[in-house]
Amino acid sequence: MSEQSTPEHPVDTRVRVQGEPVDDYPATAPEAARGRVRPITVVGDDVLHRVNRDADPAMFGGAELSALIDDMFLTMYAAEGVGLAGNQVGEDLRLFVYDCPDDDGVRHVGHIVNPVLAERGAGAALAVENEGCLSVPGPHAELPRAEYARVTGFDKDGAPVEIEGTGYFARCLQHETDHTYGRLYIDRLAARPRKKVLKQMNEMSADVFARREATAAKLREEGIGRQD
């Protein structure tokens, strides 16, 4: 394989928070310090398999939405994930949080409420990569996704948000937006690989759940999350 080419322009590797670069950012999003770990839904839970409801504008700026996002960040870290949707913690609400790198090593952190994925143009570049899901604990499967994605929506206070991503982060944006419409990545697989993934999940899930418990305990020891 040939050497990786040098980018024509230097990459700004600062962390992007809600799409904006910042000069300094902690290892875990500050929201996690206020959160509590919630159980993660798994394949078969009804809320995962239907279109979730849009957040009502009356929710923006409220304590309930803010607390949910705090919980989702901490739950995502406890499960060692890079994204988590509302229905993955049992909430019938269209939103997701993320803390995900792109292929240039740039870290992207934030949340999007009522996300809308921009339509993929004809001839858009696709990448076939392994993909997994916290609600399908354990296995991964190869799946084509667009190499670029743009999602619009709102932040928890109701301000418009537009997030762009490439590579692995683009995959994350597409995967999480899918969740809000009741679609898991395994729903995009052919019958045989889907069956294989579900079989592997049954074999692997106990170990995955144990690791998540251990990670949650470690976060508590580090003083991350509500201690009540």
CSV table of C-alpha atoms in Angstrom, one decimal:
chain,number,residue,atom,x,y,z
A,1,MET,CA,0.0,0.0,0.0
A,2,SER,CA,1.3,3.4,-0.9
A,3,GLU,CA,2.2,6.1,1.7
A,4,GLN,CA,-0.6,8.3,2.8
A,5,SER,CA,-0.5,11.6,1.0
A,6,THR,CA,0.1,14.8,2.9
A,7,PRO,CA,-2.9,17.1,3.0
A,8,GLU,CA,-2.7,20.1,0.8
A,9,HIS,CA,-3.6,22.3,3.7
A,10,PRO,CA,-2.8,21.8,7.4
A,11,VAL,CA,-5.7,20.3,9.4
A,12,ASP,CA,-7.0,22.4,12.3
A,13,THR,CA,-7.0,19.7,15.0
A,14,ARG,CA,-8.7,21.7,17.7
A,15,VAL,CA,-11.8,20.1,19.2
A,16,ARG,CA,-15.1,21.1,17.6
A,17,VAL,CA,-17.8,21.7,20.1
A,18,GLN,CA,-21.2,22.1,18.5
A,19,GLY,CA,-19.3,22.5,15.3
A,20,GLU,CA,-17.0,25.4,16.6
A,21,PRO,CA,-13.3,25.0,17.3
A,22,VAL,CA,-12.1,25.5,20.9
A,23,ASP,CA,-8.6,25.8,22.2
A,24,ASP,CA,-9.1,23.6,25.3
A,25,TYR,CA,-11.5,20.9,26.2
A,26,PRO,CA,-11.6,18.2,28.9
A,27,ALA,CA,-11.4,14.4,28.2
A,28,THR,CA,-15.1,14.1,28.9
A,29,ALA,CA,-17.8,16.6,28.1
A,30,PRO,CA,-18.8,18.7,31.1
A,31,GLU,CA,-22.4,17.5,30.7
A,32,ALA,CA,-21.3,14.1,31.9
A,33,ALA,CA,-20.4,15.4,35.3
A,34,ARG,CA,-24.1,16.3,35.9
A,35,GLY,CA,-25.5,13.1,34.5
A,36,ARG,CA,-26.3,9.6,35.7
A,37,VAL,CA,-25.9,6.3,33.8
A,38,ARG,CA,-29.1,5.0,32.3
A,39,PRO,CA,-29.8,1.5,31.0
A,40,ILE,CA,-29.3,1.2,27.2
A,41,THR,CA,-32.1,-0.3,25.2
A,42,VAL,CA,-31.4,-3.3,22.9
A,43,VAL,CA,-32.7,-4.8,19.8
A,44,GLY,CA,-36.4,-5.7,20.3
A,45,ASP,CA,-37.2,-2.7,22.5
A,46,ASP,CA,-40.2,-1.0,20.8
A,47,VAL,CA,-38.8,2.6,21.2
A,48,LEU,CA,-35.8,1.6,19.0
A,49,HIS,CA,-38.0,0.4,16.1
A,50,ARG,CA,-40.3,3.4,15.4
A,51,VAL,CA,-40.0,7.0,14.4
A,52,ASN,CA,-39.6,9.0,17.6
A,53,ARG,CA,-41.4,12.3,18.3
A,54,ASP,CA,-39.8,15.7,17.7
A,55,ALA,CA,-38.9,17.7,20.8
A,56,ASP,CA,-41.6,20.3,21.3
A,57,PRO,CA,-40.3,23.9,21.2
A,58,ALA,CA,-41.6,24.3,24.7
A,59,MET,CA,-38.9,21.9,25.8
A,60,PHE,CA,-36.0,24.1,24.6
A,61,GLY,CA,-34.2,25.8,27.5
A,62,GLY,CA,-35.9,23.6,30.0
A,63,ALA,CA,-34.4,21.5,32.8
A,64,GLU,CA,-35.8,18.2,31.6
A,65,LEU,CA,-34.1,18.3,28.2
A,66,SER,CA,-30.8,19.5,29.7
A,67,ALA,CA,-30.8,16.7,32.3
A,68,LEU,CA,-31.6,14.1,29.6
A,69,ILE,CA,-28.6,15.3,27.5
A,70,ASP,CA,-26.4,15.2,30.7
A,71,ASP,CA,-27.5,11.6,31.3
A,72,MET,CA,-26.9,10.6,27.6
A,73,PHE,CA,-23.3,11.9,27.7
A,74,LEU,CA,-22.5,9.9,30.8
A,75,THR,CA,-24.2,6.8,29.5
A,76,MET,CA,-22.4,7.0,26.2
A,77,TYR,CA,-19.0,7.2,28.0
A,78,ALA,CA,-19.9,4.3,30.3
A,79,ALA,CA,-20.7,2.2,27.3
A,80,GLU,CA,-17.5,3.4,25.5
A,81,GLY,CA,-19.5,4.7,22.6
A,82,VAL,CA,-19.0,7.7,20.3
A,83,GLY,CA,-22.7,8.5,19.9
A,84,LEU,CA,-26.0,7.9,21.6
A,85,ALA,CA,-29.6,8.6,20.6
A,86,GLY,CA,-32.5,9.4,22.9
A,87,ASN,CA,-34.3,6.1,22.2
A,88,GLN,CA,-31.2,4.2,23.3
A,89,VAL,CA,-32.0,5.4,26.8
A,90,GLY,CA,-35.7,4.7,26.4
A,91,GLU,CA,-36.8,8.2,25.5
A,92,ASP,CA,-39.3,8.7,22.6
A,93,LEU,CA,-37.5,11.8,21.5
A,94,ARG,CA,-35.5,12.7,18.4
A,95,LEU,CA,-32.0,13.8,19.6
A,96,PHE,CA,-28.5,12.4,20.0
A,97,VAL,CA,-25.2,13.3,21.6
A,98,TYR,CA,-21.8,12.5,20.2
A,99,ASP,CA,-18.1,12.6,21.1
A,100,CYS,CA,-16.4,11.2,17.9
A,101,PRO,CA,-13.2,11.7,15.9
A,102,ASP,CA,-13.1,12.1,12.2
A,103,ASP,CA,-10.5,10.5,9.9
A,104,ASP,CA,-8.1,13.4,10.4
A,105,GLY,CA,-8.1,12.9,14.2
A,106,VAL,CA,-10.3,15.9,14.9
A,107,ARG,CA,-12.6,15.3,17.9
A,108,HIS,CA,-16.2,16.4,17.5
A,109,VAL,CA,-18.4,16.9,20.6
A,110,GLY,CA,-22.0,18.0,20.9
A,111,HIS,CA,-25.7,17.3,20.7
A,112,ILE,CA,-28.5,17.8,18.1
A,113,VAL,CA,-32.2,17.9,18.8
A,114,ASN,CA,-34.7,17.1,16.0
A,115,PRO,CA,-31.9,16.2,13.6
A,116,VAL,CA,-32.3,16.2,9.8
A,117,LEU,CA,-29.8,14.6,7.5
A,118,ALA,CA,-29.1,16.4,4.3
A,119,GLU,CA,-30.0,14.3,1.2
A,120,ARG,CA,-27.1,12.5,-0.3
A,121,GLY,CA,-26.3,13.7,-3.8
A,122,ALA,CA,-26.2,11.4,-6.8
A,123,GLY,CA,-22.7,10.0,-7.1
A,124,ALA,CA,-21.7,10.8,-3.6
A,125,ALA,CA,-18.6,8.9,-2.4
A,126,LEU,CA,-19.3,5.9,-0.2
A,127,ALA,CA,-17.1,4.0,2.2
A,128,VAL,CA,-17.6,0.5,3.3
A,129,GLU,CA,-16.4,0.1,6.9
A,130,ASN,CA,-17.2,-1.9,10.1
A,131,GLU,CA,-20.1,-0.5,12.1
A,132,GLY,CA,-21.5,-1.4,15.5
A,133,CYS,CA,-24.1,-0.1,17.8
A,134,LEU,CA,-24.5,0.2,21.6
A,135,SER,CA,-28.0,-1.3,21.2
A,136,VAL,CA,-26.6,-4.3,19.3
A,137,PRO,CA,-24.0,-5.1,22.0
A,138,GLY,CA,-20.8,-6.7,20.7
A,139,PRO,CA,-20.7,-7.4,17.0
A,140,HIS,CA,-19.8,-5.2,14.0
A,141,ALA,CA,-20.6,-5.6,10.3
A,142,GLU,CA,-19.4,-3.9,7.1
A,143,LEU,CA,-21.8,-1.3,5.9
A,144,PRO,CA,-21.6,1.4,3.2
A,145,ARG,CA,-22.1,5.0,4.3
A,146,ALA,CA,-21.5,8.4,2.7
A,147,GLU,CA,-18.1,9.8,3.3
A,148,TYR,CA,-19.6,13.2,4.0
A,149,ALA,CA,-22.7,14.1,6.0
A,150,ARG,CA,-24.5,17.3,7.1
A,151,VAL,CA,-27.1,17.4,9.8
A,152,THR,CA,-29.2,20.3,10.8
A,153,GLY,CA,-31.3,20.7,14.0
A,154,PHE,CA,-31.3,22.6,17.2
A,155,ASP,CA,-29.3,22.7,20.5
A,156,LYS,CA,-31.0,22.2,23.8
A,157,ASP,CA,-31.8,26.0,24.0
A,158,GLY,CA,-33.5,26.0,20.6
A,159,ALA,CA,-30.6,27.7,18.7
A,160,PRO,CA,-30.2,26.3,15.1
A,161,VAL,CA,-27.3,23.9,14.7
A,162,GLU,CA,-25.6,22.7,11.5
A,163,ILE,CA,-22.9,20.0,11.8
A,164,GLU,CA,-20.8,18.6,9.0
A,165,GLY,CA,-18.6,15.6,9.1
A,166,THR,CA,-16.3,13.4,7.0
A,167,GLY,CA,-15.1,9.8,7.4
A,168,TYR,CA,-15.9,8.1,10.7
A,169,PHE,CA,-17.7,11.2,12.1
A,170,ALA,CA,-19.9,11.3,9.0
A,171,ARG,CA,-20.8,7.7,9.7
A,172,CYS,CA,-21.6,8.6,13.3
A,173,LEU,CA,-23.9,11.4,12.2
A,174,GLN,CA,-25.8,9.1,9.8
A,175,HIS,CA,-26.0,6.3,12.3
A,176,GLU,CA,-27.4,8.4,15.1
A,177,THR,CA,-29.9,10.2,12.8
A,178,ASP,CA,-31.1,6.8,11.7
A,179,HIS,CA,-31.8,5.9,15.3
A,180,THR,CA,-34.2,8.9,15.6
A,181,TYR,CA,-36.2,7.4,12.8
A,182,GLY,CA,-36.4,4.0,14.3
A,183,ARG,CA,-33.7,2.4,12.1
A,184,LEU,CA,-30.7,0.4,13.4
A,185,TYR,CA,-27.6,-0.3,11.3
A,186,ILE,CA,-28.6,-4.0,11.1
A,187,ASP,CA,-31.8,-2.9,9.3
A,188,ARG,CA,-29.6,-1.8,6.4
A,189,LEU,CA,-27.9,-5.3,6.2
A,190,ALA,CA,-29.0,-8.2,4.0
A,191,ALA,CA,-30.8,-11.0,5.7
A,192,ARG,CA,-27.8,-13.3,6.1
A,193,PRO,CA,-25.3,-10.8,7.6
A,194,ARG,CA,-28.1,-9.5,9.9
A,195,LYS,CA,-28.8,-12.9,11.2
A,196,LYS,CA,-25.1,-13.5,11.8
A,197,VAL,CA,-24.9,-10.2,13.8
A,198,LEU,CA,-27.8,-11.1,16.0
A,199,LYS,CA,-26.3,-14.5,16.7
A,200,GLN,CA,-23.0,-12.9,17.7
A,201,MET,CA,-24.8,-10.4,19.8
A,202,ASN,CA,-26.4,-13.2,21.9
A,203,GLU,CA,-23.0,-14.7,22.4
A,204,MET,CA,-21.2,-11.5,23.2
A,205,SER,CA,-23.7,-9.3,25.1
A,206,ALA,CA,-23.0,-10.6,28.6
A,207,ASP,CA,-19.3,-9.7,28.4
A,208,VAL,CA,-20.3,-6.3,26.9
A,209,PHE,CA,-22.7,-5.5,29.8
A,210,ALA,CA,-20.0,-6.5,32.3
A,211,ARG,CA,-17.5,-4.2,30.7
A,212,ARG,CA,-20.0,-1.4,30.8
A,213,GLU,CA,-20.6,-1.9,34.5
A,214,ALA,CA,-16.9,-1.8,35.1
A,215,THR,CA,-16.5,1.4,33.1
A,216,ALA,CA,-19.4,3.1,34.9
A,217,ALA,CA,-17.8,2.2,38.2
A,218,LYS,CA,-14.5,3.6,37.1
A,219,LEU,CA,-16.2,6.9,36.1
A,220,ARG,CA,-17.8,7.1,39.5
A,221,GLU,CA,-14.4,6.6,41.2
A,222,GLU,CA,-13.1,9.4,39.1
A,223,GLY,CA,-15.9,11.6,40.4
A,224,ILE,CA,-17.6,11.9,37.0
A,225,GLY,CA,-21.4,11.9,37.2
A,226,ARG,CA,-23.9,12.6,39.9
A,227,GLN,CA,-22.9,10.8,43.1
A,228,ASP,CA,-26.4,10.6,44.6
